[in-house]
XYZ file of C-alpha atoms in Angstrom:
586
model
C -33.345 -20.890 -44.854
C -30.010 -22.001 -46.305
C -28.340 -21.094 -43.037
C -30.764 -23.196 -41.034
C -30.244 -26.124 -43.447
C -26.452 -25.847 -42.974
C -26.634 -26.006 -39.182
C -29.165 -28.864 -39.460
C -26.690 -30.879 -41.566
C -23.851 -30.150 -39.135
C -26.002 -31.266 -36.196
C -26.975 -34.445 -38.027
C -23.297 -35.183 -38.751
C -22.476 -35.046 -35.010
C -25.144 -37.690 -34.347
C -24.465 -39.897 -37.353
C -20.682 -39.988 -36.954
C -19.880 -40.137 -33.207
C -16.452 -41.641 -33.857
C -15.219 -38.654 -35.805
C -11.882 -37.776 -34.334
C -12.064 -34.000 -34.161
C -14.266 -31.111 -35.146
C -13.215 -27.461 -35.223
C -15.902 -24.816 -35.465
C -15.001 -21.174 -35.817
C -17.767 -18.638 -35.373
C -16.736 -15.100 -36.297
C -18.549 -12.258 -34.552
C -17.803 -8.582 -35.224
C -14.279 -9.214 -36.395
C -13.485 -11.490 -33.439
C -14.155 -15.160 -32.911
C -15.081 -17.996 -30.551
C -13.258 -21.288 -31.044
C -14.795 -24.556 -29.890
C -12.707 -27.710 -29.800
C -14.387 -31.098 -29.254
C -13.206 -34.674 -29.084
C -16.030 -36.972 -30.045
C -14.729 -40.039 -28.262
C -14.348 -38.425 -24.828
C -16.796 -37.424 -22.107
C -17.607 -33.695 -21.644
C -15.324 -31.835 -19.164
C -15.357 -28.537 -17.393
C -12.582 -26.370 -18.713
C -9.833 -25.944 -16.150
C -8.678 -22.448 -15.260
C -5.067 -23.628 -15.377
C -3.402 -25.897 -17.963
C -3.407 -29.544 -16.979
C -5.485 -29.034 -13.798
C -9.109 -29.974 -13.289
C -11.367 -27.222 -12.009
C -12.150 -29.348 -8.950
C -8.436 -29.436 -8.105
C -7.994 -25.749 -8.844
C -10.978 -24.446 -6.896
C -10.175 -21.065 -5.414
C -9.802 -20.927 -1.654
C -12.246 -18.556 -0.012
C -11.006 -15.885 2.376
C -13.559 -14.144 4.566
C -12.460 -10.779 5.955
C -14.413 -9.325 8.876
C -14.000 -5.553 9.115
C -13.003 -2.608 6.926
C -10.786 -0.704 9.343
C -7.039 -0.222 9.152
C -6.189 -3.919 9.368
C -8.822 -5.288 7.003
C -8.417 -2.546 4.391
C -4.621 -2.865 4.383
C -4.998 -6.586 3.766
C -7.405 -6.013 0.869
C -5.242 -3.339 -0.722
C -2.144 -5.551 -0.686
C -3.639 -8.948 -1.588
C -2.561 -9.734 -5.160
C -2.874 -13.512 -5.451
C -5.762 -14.263 -7.889
C -6.018 -17.833 -6.605
C -8.276 -16.655 -3.785
C -11.813 -15.370 -3.744
C -12.510 -12.869 -0.971
C -15.743 -12.127 0.877
C -15.660 -8.930 2.953
C -18.244 -8.542 5.708
C -18.547 -5.283 7.602
C -21.337 -3.083 9.010
C -19.818 -0.109 7.174
C -19.034 -0.072 3.460
C -16.139 2.341 3.693
C -12.710 2.848 5.213
C -12.317 5.830 7.553
C -9.032 7.607 8.245
C -9.545 7.600 12.011
C -6.588 9.839 13.031
C -8.547 12.788 11.617
C -11.765 12.047 13.510
C -10.987 14.757 16.130
C -10.724 17.230 13.246
C -14.168 16.169 12.002
C -15.720 16.910 15.415
C -14.952 20.603 15.011
C -15.365 21.072 11.276
C -11.657 21.386 10.532
C -12.115 18.466 8.132
C -15.386 17.234 6.656
C -16.483 13.647 7.245
C -16.755 12.927 3.515
C -13.090 13.813 3.072
C -11.734 10.997 5.243
C -13.850 8.072 4.016
C -13.402 5.934 0.917
C -15.897 3.263 -0.228
C -14.484 -0.246 0.024
C -15.863 -1.061 -3.421
C -13.724 1.745 -4.869
C -10.651 0.370 -3.154
C -11.018 -3.192 -4.465
C -12.756 -2.746 -7.839
C -9.539 -2.518 -9.888
C -7.808 -5.450 -8.211
C -6.964 -8.699 -9.988
C -8.656 -10.580 -7.147
C -12.317 -11.598 -6.909
C -13.611 -9.505 -3.982
C -17.247 -9.420 -2.895
C -18.656 -7.153 -0.171
C -21.653 -7.576 2.155
C -22.775 -4.767 4.439
C -23.566 -6.831 7.509
C -22.486 -7.474 11.072
C -20.996 -10.749 12.250
C -23.080 -12.437 14.949
C -21.165 -15.643 15.520
C -18.072 -17.508 14.376
C -18.244 -21.305 14.119
C -14.592 -22.250 13.714
C -15.251 -25.972 13.923
C -17.496 -25.958 10.842
C -15.828 -22.917 9.233
C -18.985 -20.817 9.088
C -19.791 -17.175 9.820
C -23.290 -16.144 10.917
C -24.192 -12.609 9.852
C -27.053 -10.129 9.873
C -27.661 -7.430 7.296
C -26.866 -3.941 8.502
C -29.421 -2.347 6.203
C -32.568 -0.916 7.772
C -35.076 -2.282 5.273
C -37.302 -5.297 4.857
C -35.393 -8.117 3.199
C -38.307 -10.561 3.412
C -36.883 -12.391 6.367
C -33.444 -12.747 4.776
C -31.616 -10.363 7.101
C -29.518 -13.233 8.522
C -27.265 -15.435 6.422
C -24.368 -17.869 6.730
C -20.998 -17.655 4.967
C -18.520 -20.527 4.567
C -14.781 -19.941 4.513
C -11.459 -21.668 3.972
C -9.523 -18.891 5.719
C -10.951 -16.359 8.155
C -9.361 -12.993 8.913
C -10.846 -11.206 11.919
C -10.200 -7.456 11.733
C -13.214 -6.000 13.536
C -11.388 -3.577 15.829
C -12.654 -3.039 19.358
C -15.379 -1.376 21.387
C -14.950 1.506 23.796
C -13.985 0.322 27.278
C -16.213 1.933 29.918
C -14.813 -0.194 32.788
C -18.479 -0.731 33.753
C -18.652 2.842 35.041
C -22.330 3.678 35.739
C -23.940 6.106 33.309
C -21.155 6.238 30.716
C -22.992 4.443 27.915
C -26.128 6.513 28.442
C -24.592 9.974 28.820
C -21.153 10.165 27.179
C -20.016 10.584 23.610
C -17.384 8.324 22.070
C -15.015 8.873 19.180
C -14.561 5.593 17.315
C -16.582 6.109 14.138
C -17.346 8.889 11.672
C -20.910 8.979 12.970
C -19.536 9.653 16.464
C -17.586 12.671 15.204
C -20.632 14.068 13.407
C -22.770 13.632 16.514
C -20.181 15.434 18.671
C -20.021 18.303 16.182
C -23.771 18.749 16.330
C -23.810 18.536 20.138
C -21.146 21.234 20.498
C -23.206 23.641 18.393
C -26.356 22.641 20.299
C -24.657 23.587 23.568
C -23.822 27.071 22.285
C -27.294 27.581 20.855
C -28.993 26.507 24.095
C -26.701 28.700 26.166
C -27.652 31.653 23.976
C -31.359 31.388 24.731
C -32.670 34.289 26.860
C -34.548 31.984 29.233
C -31.426 30.124 30.443
C -29.820 31.264 33.712
C -26.120 32.104 33.972
C -25.521 29.075 36.210
C -27.161 26.800 33.674
C -25.178 28.410 30.859
C -21.936 27.582 32.689
C -22.999 23.971 32.979
C -24.073 23.705 29.358
C -20.794 25.207 28.112
C -18.607 22.969 30.273
C -17.034 20.333 28.002
C -15.483 17.369 29.822
C -12.986 15.013 28.189
C -12.315 11.754 30.036
C -8.992 10.165 29.124
C -5.568 11.705 28.594
C -4.482 9.528 25.693
C -3.863 10.783 22.134
C -7.572 10.899 21.200
C -8.671 12.770 24.311
C -5.778 15.239 24.127
C -6.263 15.935 20.421
C -10.008 16.444 20.814
C -9.481 18.857 23.734
C -6.969 20.809 21.625
C -9.260 20.866 18.561
C -12.233 21.963 20.644
C -10.188 24.745 22.269
C -9.180 26.087 18.847
C -12.724 25.777 17.521
C -14.141 27.730 20.449
C -11.523 30.471 20.542
C -10.992 30.947 16.815
C -14.530 30.550 15.497
C -17.379 30.125 17.988
C -16.586 33.094 20.231
C -17.031 35.338 17.195
C -20.485 33.917 16.567
C -21.551 33.684 20.209
C -19.864 36.711 21.869
C -22.385 36.765 24.702
C -21.255 33.445 26.174
C -17.539 33.321 25.382
C -16.510 33.957 29.002
C -18.546 30.989 30.220
C -16.873 28.268 28.126
C -14.715 25.759 29.979
C -12.858 22.638 28.851
C -11.745 20.050 31.413
C -9.486 17.059 30.710
C -9.727 14.246 33.278
C -6.986 11.624 33.537
C -6.742 8.888 36.177
C -2.955 8.634 35.823
C -0.319 11.090 36.923
C 0.295 12.471 33.431
C -1.343 12.705 30.016
C 0.186 11.086 26.904
C 1.964 8.432 28.951
C 2.994 6.525 25.814
C 5.024 9.515 24.559
C 8.434 10.817 25.548
C 8.450 12.710 28.857
C 9.442 15.911 27.048
C 6.231 15.763 25.006
C 4.145 15.033 28.086
C 5.629 18.005 29.951
C 5.162 20.353 26.986
C 1.535 19.263 26.453
C 0.636 19.789 30.127
C 2.252 23.231 30.196
C 0.566 24.275 26.939
C -2.869 23.185 28.151
C -2.409 25.207 31.336
C -1.438 28.277 29.290
C -4.419 27.799 26.982
C -6.827 27.627 29.899
C -7.710 23.947 29.543
C -8.370 22.615 33.044
C -6.158 19.540 33.356
C -6.998 17.225 36.266
C -4.677 14.253 36.684
C -5.252 11.609 39.318
C -9.023 11.967 38.793
C -10.872 8.726 38.176
C -14.468 8.954 36.955
C -16.729 6.706 39.046
C -20.180 7.753 37.837
C -21.835 9.859 35.136
C -25.364 11.266 35.160
C -27.042 13.423 32.533
C -25.739 16.609 34.177
C -22.860 15.652 36.509
C -19.626 13.673 36.465
C -18.466 12.168 39.750
C -14.715 11.816 40.157
C -12.546 10.153 42.742
C -9.418 12.133 43.563
C -6.682 9.512 43.861
C -4.214 12.044 45.245
C -6.459 13.280 48.077
C -7.423 10.115 49.881
C -10.120 9.086 47.440
C -12.444 12.042 47.938
C -15.435 11.938 45.558
C -16.694 15.190 44.052
C -19.364 16.137 41.506
C -18.712 18.298 38.442
C -21.548 19.743 36.300
C -21.071 19.420 32.533
C -22.855 20.037 29.255
C -21.114 17.502 27.011
C -18.717 14.669 27.903
C -16.384 12.659 25.672
C -15.237 9.259 26.958
C -11.864 8.143 25.571
C -10.226 5.699 27.981
C -9.154 2.602 26.087
C -10.685 -0.271 24.177
C -12.849 -3.279 24.988
C -13.797 -6.563 23.332
C -16.790 -6.926 21.034
C -19.473 -9.367 22.290
C -19.205 -11.921 19.476
C -15.423 -11.923 19.866
C -15.874 -12.764 23.557
C -18.069 -15.698 22.558
C -15.483 -16.838 20.033
C -12.682 -16.561 22.608
C -14.635 -18.835 24.959
C -15.166 -21.253 22.068
C -11.407 -21.583 21.392
C -10.297 -21.699 25.016
C -9.286 -18.043 25.420
C -11.845 -16.912 27.983
C -10.938 -14.100 30.396
C -8.589 -12.390 27.938
C -8.761 -8.779 26.817
C -8.248 -9.637 23.149
C -7.799 -12.628 20.871
C -4.393 -14.234 21.347
C -2.438 -14.988 18.178
C 1.010 -16.382 17.534
C 3.778 -14.412 15.813
C 2.258 -15.289 12.427
C -1.081 -13.722 13.475
C -2.856 -17.094 13.640
C -5.485 -17.352 16.372
C -4.365 -19.823 19.009
C -6.676 -22.775 19.449
C -8.154 -23.014 15.926
C -7.045 -23.674 12.375
C -6.819 -21.209 9.464
C -8.177 -18.289 11.466
C -6.182 -15.054 11.714
C -6.794 -11.953 13.822
C -5.281 -8.519 13.198
C -5.738 -5.017 14.549
C -7.217 -3.910 17.875
C -9.237 -7.105 18.364
C -6.076 -9.185 18.781
C -2.765 -9.294 20.610
C 0.334 -11.329 19.794
C 1.128 -13.922 22.453
C 4.899 -13.936 22.041
C 6.492 -17.192 23.169
C 8.971 -16.971 26.016
C 12.556 -18.058 25.464
C 12.641 -19.924 28.768
C 9.643 -22.049 27.724
C 11.644 -23.363 24.771
C 15.129 -23.243 26.244
C 15.649 -27.027 26.251
C 14.372 -27.371 22.673
C 16.631 -24.515 21.504
C 19.623 -26.133 23.164
C 18.922 -29.517 21.534
C 18.527 -27.925 18.113
C 21.819 -26.067 18.486
C 23.666 -29.114 19.834
C 24.064 -30.817 16.462
C 26.570 -33.429 17.622
C 24.488 -34.319 20.720
C 27.515 -33.763 22.946
C 25.528 -32.123 25.715
C 27.470 -28.884 25.291
C 27.533 -26.065 22.746
C 30.620 -24.682 21.108
C 30.658 -20.994 20.249
C 30.388 -21.996 16.601
C 27.247 -24.072 17.247
C 25.809 -21.228 19.302
C 26.456 -18.671 16.578
C 24.786 -20.849 13.948
C 21.401 -20.498 15.681
C 21.761 -16.902 16.893
C 19.954 -15.444 13.866
C 17.039 -17.857 14.215
C 16.784 -17.217 17.966
C 16.681 -13.452 17.461
C 14.026 -13.741 14.748
C 11.858 -16.197 16.669
C 12.160 -14.341 19.961
C 12.366 -10.548 19.358
C 12.719 -9.903 23.087
C 16.335 -11.086 22.742
C 17.275 -8.094 20.589
C 15.374 -5.748 22.896
C 17.298 -7.110 25.855
C 20.626 -6.691 24.063
C 19.702 -3.113 23.216
C 18.681 -2.333 26.787
C 22.007 -3.705 28.054
C 23.966 -1.997 25.257
C 25.393 -5.303 24.069
C 26.622 -5.799 20.506
C 25.450 -9.380 20.027
C 24.309 -12.499 21.845
C 27.837 -13.681 22.493
C 28.123 -10.820 24.993
C 25.357 -12.509 26.988
C 27.665 -15.403 27.730
C 30.554 -13.443 29.194
C 29.201 -13.648 32.714
C 28.525 -17.399 32.550
C 31.410 -18.802 30.509
C 34.815 -17.879 29.123
C 34.022 -16.950 25.549
C 37.336 -15.260 24.859
C 38.576 -18.580 23.507
C 37.057 -19.941 20.359
C 36.787 -23.448 21.783
C 34.770 -22.497 24.874
C 31.777 -24.743 25.479
C 28.430 -24.094 27.144
C 26.292 -26.551 29.020
C 22.539 -26.237 29.434
C 22.890 -24.373 32.739
C 25.174 -21.758 31.163
C 22.642 -21.399 28.380
C 19.725 -20.948 30.778
C 21.624 -18.404 32.874
C 22.564 -16.335 29.816
C 18.962 -16.106 28.602
C 17.170 -16.086 31.960
C 16.350 -12.355 31.962
C 15.599 -11.924 28.266
C 11.835 -12.444 28.631
C 11.589 -9.390 30.894
C 11.623 -7.273 27.703
C 8.402 -8.747 26.304
C 5.841 -6.045 25.511
C 2.412 -5.957 23.866
C 2.041 -3.850 20.762
C -0.039 -0.663 21.112
C -3.592 -0.630 19.761
C -2.957 1.873 16.971
C -3.832 2.178 13.307
C -0.139 1.947 12.473
C 0.159 -1.524 14.011
C -3.092 -2.701 12.394
C -2.053 -1.446 8.955
C 1.326 -3.189 9.136
C -0.330 -6.429 10.202
C -2.707 -6.240 7.237
C 0.178 -5.694 4.814
C 2.176 -8.553 6.362
C -0.712 -11.012 6.188
C -1.485 -10.098 2.572
C 2.121 -10.796 1.629
C 1.885 -14.188 3.328
C -1.205 -15.082 1.282
C 0.406 -13.754 -1.888
C 3.299 -16.199 -1.428
C 1.485 -19.057 0.304
C 2.141 -21.701 -2.376
C 5.769 -20.692 -2.822
C 6.530 -20.780 0.900
C 4.752 -24.126 1.326
C 7.387 -25.605 -0.983
C 10.330 -23.490 0.190
C 9.863 -22.276 3.796
C 11.741 -19.063 4.510
C 11.125 -18.526 8.214
C 13.300 -19.358 11.238
C 14.061 -22.852 12.516
C 11.274 -24.781 14.205
C 12.879 -25.346 17.578
C 10.080 -27.661 18.700
C 9.775 -29.414 15.344
C 11.591 -30.157 12.122
C 12.408 -27.811 9.280
C 11.605 -24.125 9.133
C 8.495 -22.008 9.535
C 6.836 -21.057 6.251
C 7.125 -17.297 6.795
C 9.158 -14.846 8.780
C 7.151 -13.863 11.878
C 5.427 -10.471 11.983
C 7.616 -7.631 13.190
C 6.230 -4.202 13.934
C 8.312 -1.262 12.743
C 7.539 1.909 14.628
C 7.442 4.853 12.219
C 6.727 7.539 14.798
C 3.629 9.135 16.274
C 2.053 12.583 16.472
C 0.153 14.457 19.136
C -1.557 17.629 17.785
C -1.781 20.089 20.670
C -3.718 22.950 19.059
C -2.601 26.421 18.043
C -0.868 24.972 14.968
C 1.562 23.107 17.208
C 2.171 19.364 17.161
C 4.484 17.059 19.083
C 6.224 14.394 17.007
C 8.104 11.401 18.342
C 9.956 9.767 15.480
C 12.250 6.709 15.201
C 15.609 7.074 16.878
C 14.085 8.847 19.897
C 13.933 12.072 17.914
C 11.422 14.507 19.415
C 10.125 17.621 17.653
C 7.583 20.039 19.085
C 6.137 23.167 17.540
C 4.931 24.668 14.272
C 7.407 22.757 12.092
C 6.022 19.474 13.424
C 2.505 20.680 12.547
C 3.494 20.986 8.889
C 5.088 17.547 9.058
C 1.779 16.274 10.474
C -0.102 17.885 7.580
C 2.147 16.286 4.979
C 2.127 12.811 6.540
C -1.633 12.674 7.126
C -2.360 13.951 3.619
C -0.027 11.410 2.011
C -1.463 8.509 4.040
C -4.966 8.918 2.616
C -6.089 5.859 0.628
C -6.920 7.739 -2.580
C -6.030 10.910 -4.459
C -9.622 12.006 -3.996
C -9.218 11.919 -0.200
C -5.878 13.720 -0.387
C -7.384 16.512 -2.453
C -10.424 16.847 -0.175
C -8.424 16.901 3.056
C -5.990 19.511 1.744
C -8.945 21.534 0.454
C -10.602 21.388 3.889
C -7.441 22.613 5.578
C -7.161 25.462 3.071
C -10.811 26.418 3.546
C -10.342 26.491 7.315
C -7.321 28.810 7.022
C -9.243 31.238 4.813
C -12.841 31.063 5.991
C -12.693 29.362 9.391
C -14.608 26.299 10.534
C -18.247 25.655 9.762
C -20.643 26.126 12.690
C -23.885 24.942 11.104
C -25.789 21.798 12.045
C -25.378 20.440 8.533
C -22.759 17.737 8.041
């Protein structure tokens, strides 16, 4: 009772003496303490999270991230600024290492080994990150709202749809498969974009062998069932064909000896060659190896229709003759398309009739504020030099003389090359050392006092824009964009005060950040039989077993966690010792 009397007297003192200057109360709990400090002659305040700043002024900006693929996950992993709160919205609650999806289709690697829960990735970060397993339905950029629907298949009492506000929006939703509106593709073909796709393909392959082994099936029907068609000669299609060939010849023929002579794999490509994005030496080697392995490679064959049992192809080399090809399972891997809600958003911001969202060199979506797009759903709309040529000339002409001295020209060379990367590509293609070499054909630059007029300037840079190229839709590009954007947000306040980017040729001052630049680190094309083709920086090409071990080491090291690294290496070891699993269980 004495304790209650003490607190009663203290409470009465607060009421009886409101003008008391200060009161310090220390409450000790378990060896620690809470300290409360009150000023009796001031109104109550919310405690600010930073010294000298009201909470209202220091409210955290909210970043909404759509997607947990390469781009979105790379952004989350590299964001370190605690002044933001992040809301992640994605229909899948994990990151998948997609380059190993072809390996999952044949049991070389298990699906569990290449996925990592997003909550595991972000739980130790010093940033407030919340996750919602839901799909985005609509983006309202004008009111900065995202309309979503829960991806969970249960009754949420009518609360399946919800709205999320944002201060910054990062769109990293990837892309759909592009069927080019070919009849029957969606209904009859498999795709390889998600882990679920790989698991479904694995089950279908085994189903085909089991059905072909039934005594009631005719030999003609067995040939059809065991004919595996792969549409698309890009990296995914080629790697899947190679994985399937190894799976069949190293594992399945031992379990299904009665049908091994009936198995056939066909790779269909509309172009003249497979792996067009690789060096010609790799393309030639891959085509020769597939022919040796017995994979039927048909180039110049465009698929025009797919039914449940036949694929119709148009032979571009033979006058457009259309022929039918029976098949048991077909994989469609011919490029990427735009997601429906992204199409709606593109129309909303004036980008209708585009293949992907257009961004500037800082990955900001053109036509709206504080919205960024990274990964396969977006493409950088690099500005042309000739569109800004007059503004560049005025910025360089500091004395407004109407001409440029070599010194004035050299002072803006660095900013020009950074703002317009096609300049460096053009110099490289022409084997020129620097931009001064561009002027040799239009002016006498051997003398230090040579001057250029606007026409000389235009002539020197007139062909530079011919080197503009879109970045490939790869995980490597998406990951680098995510890292770049995270670094921008980490240093947003600093760069607002001290911009570090190139000159604003159409405005004053400098851009806040350096523009995004993709650095190509090389690419692999596994071709089966423990052989891989590698095209690395510096035009270095390696093909064979040594490249396969390089592929193993790179893909193991690129996993997002030590758990994934251990599981993937374990799967590879299990396959070497025991072979691939041929059960229906995943």
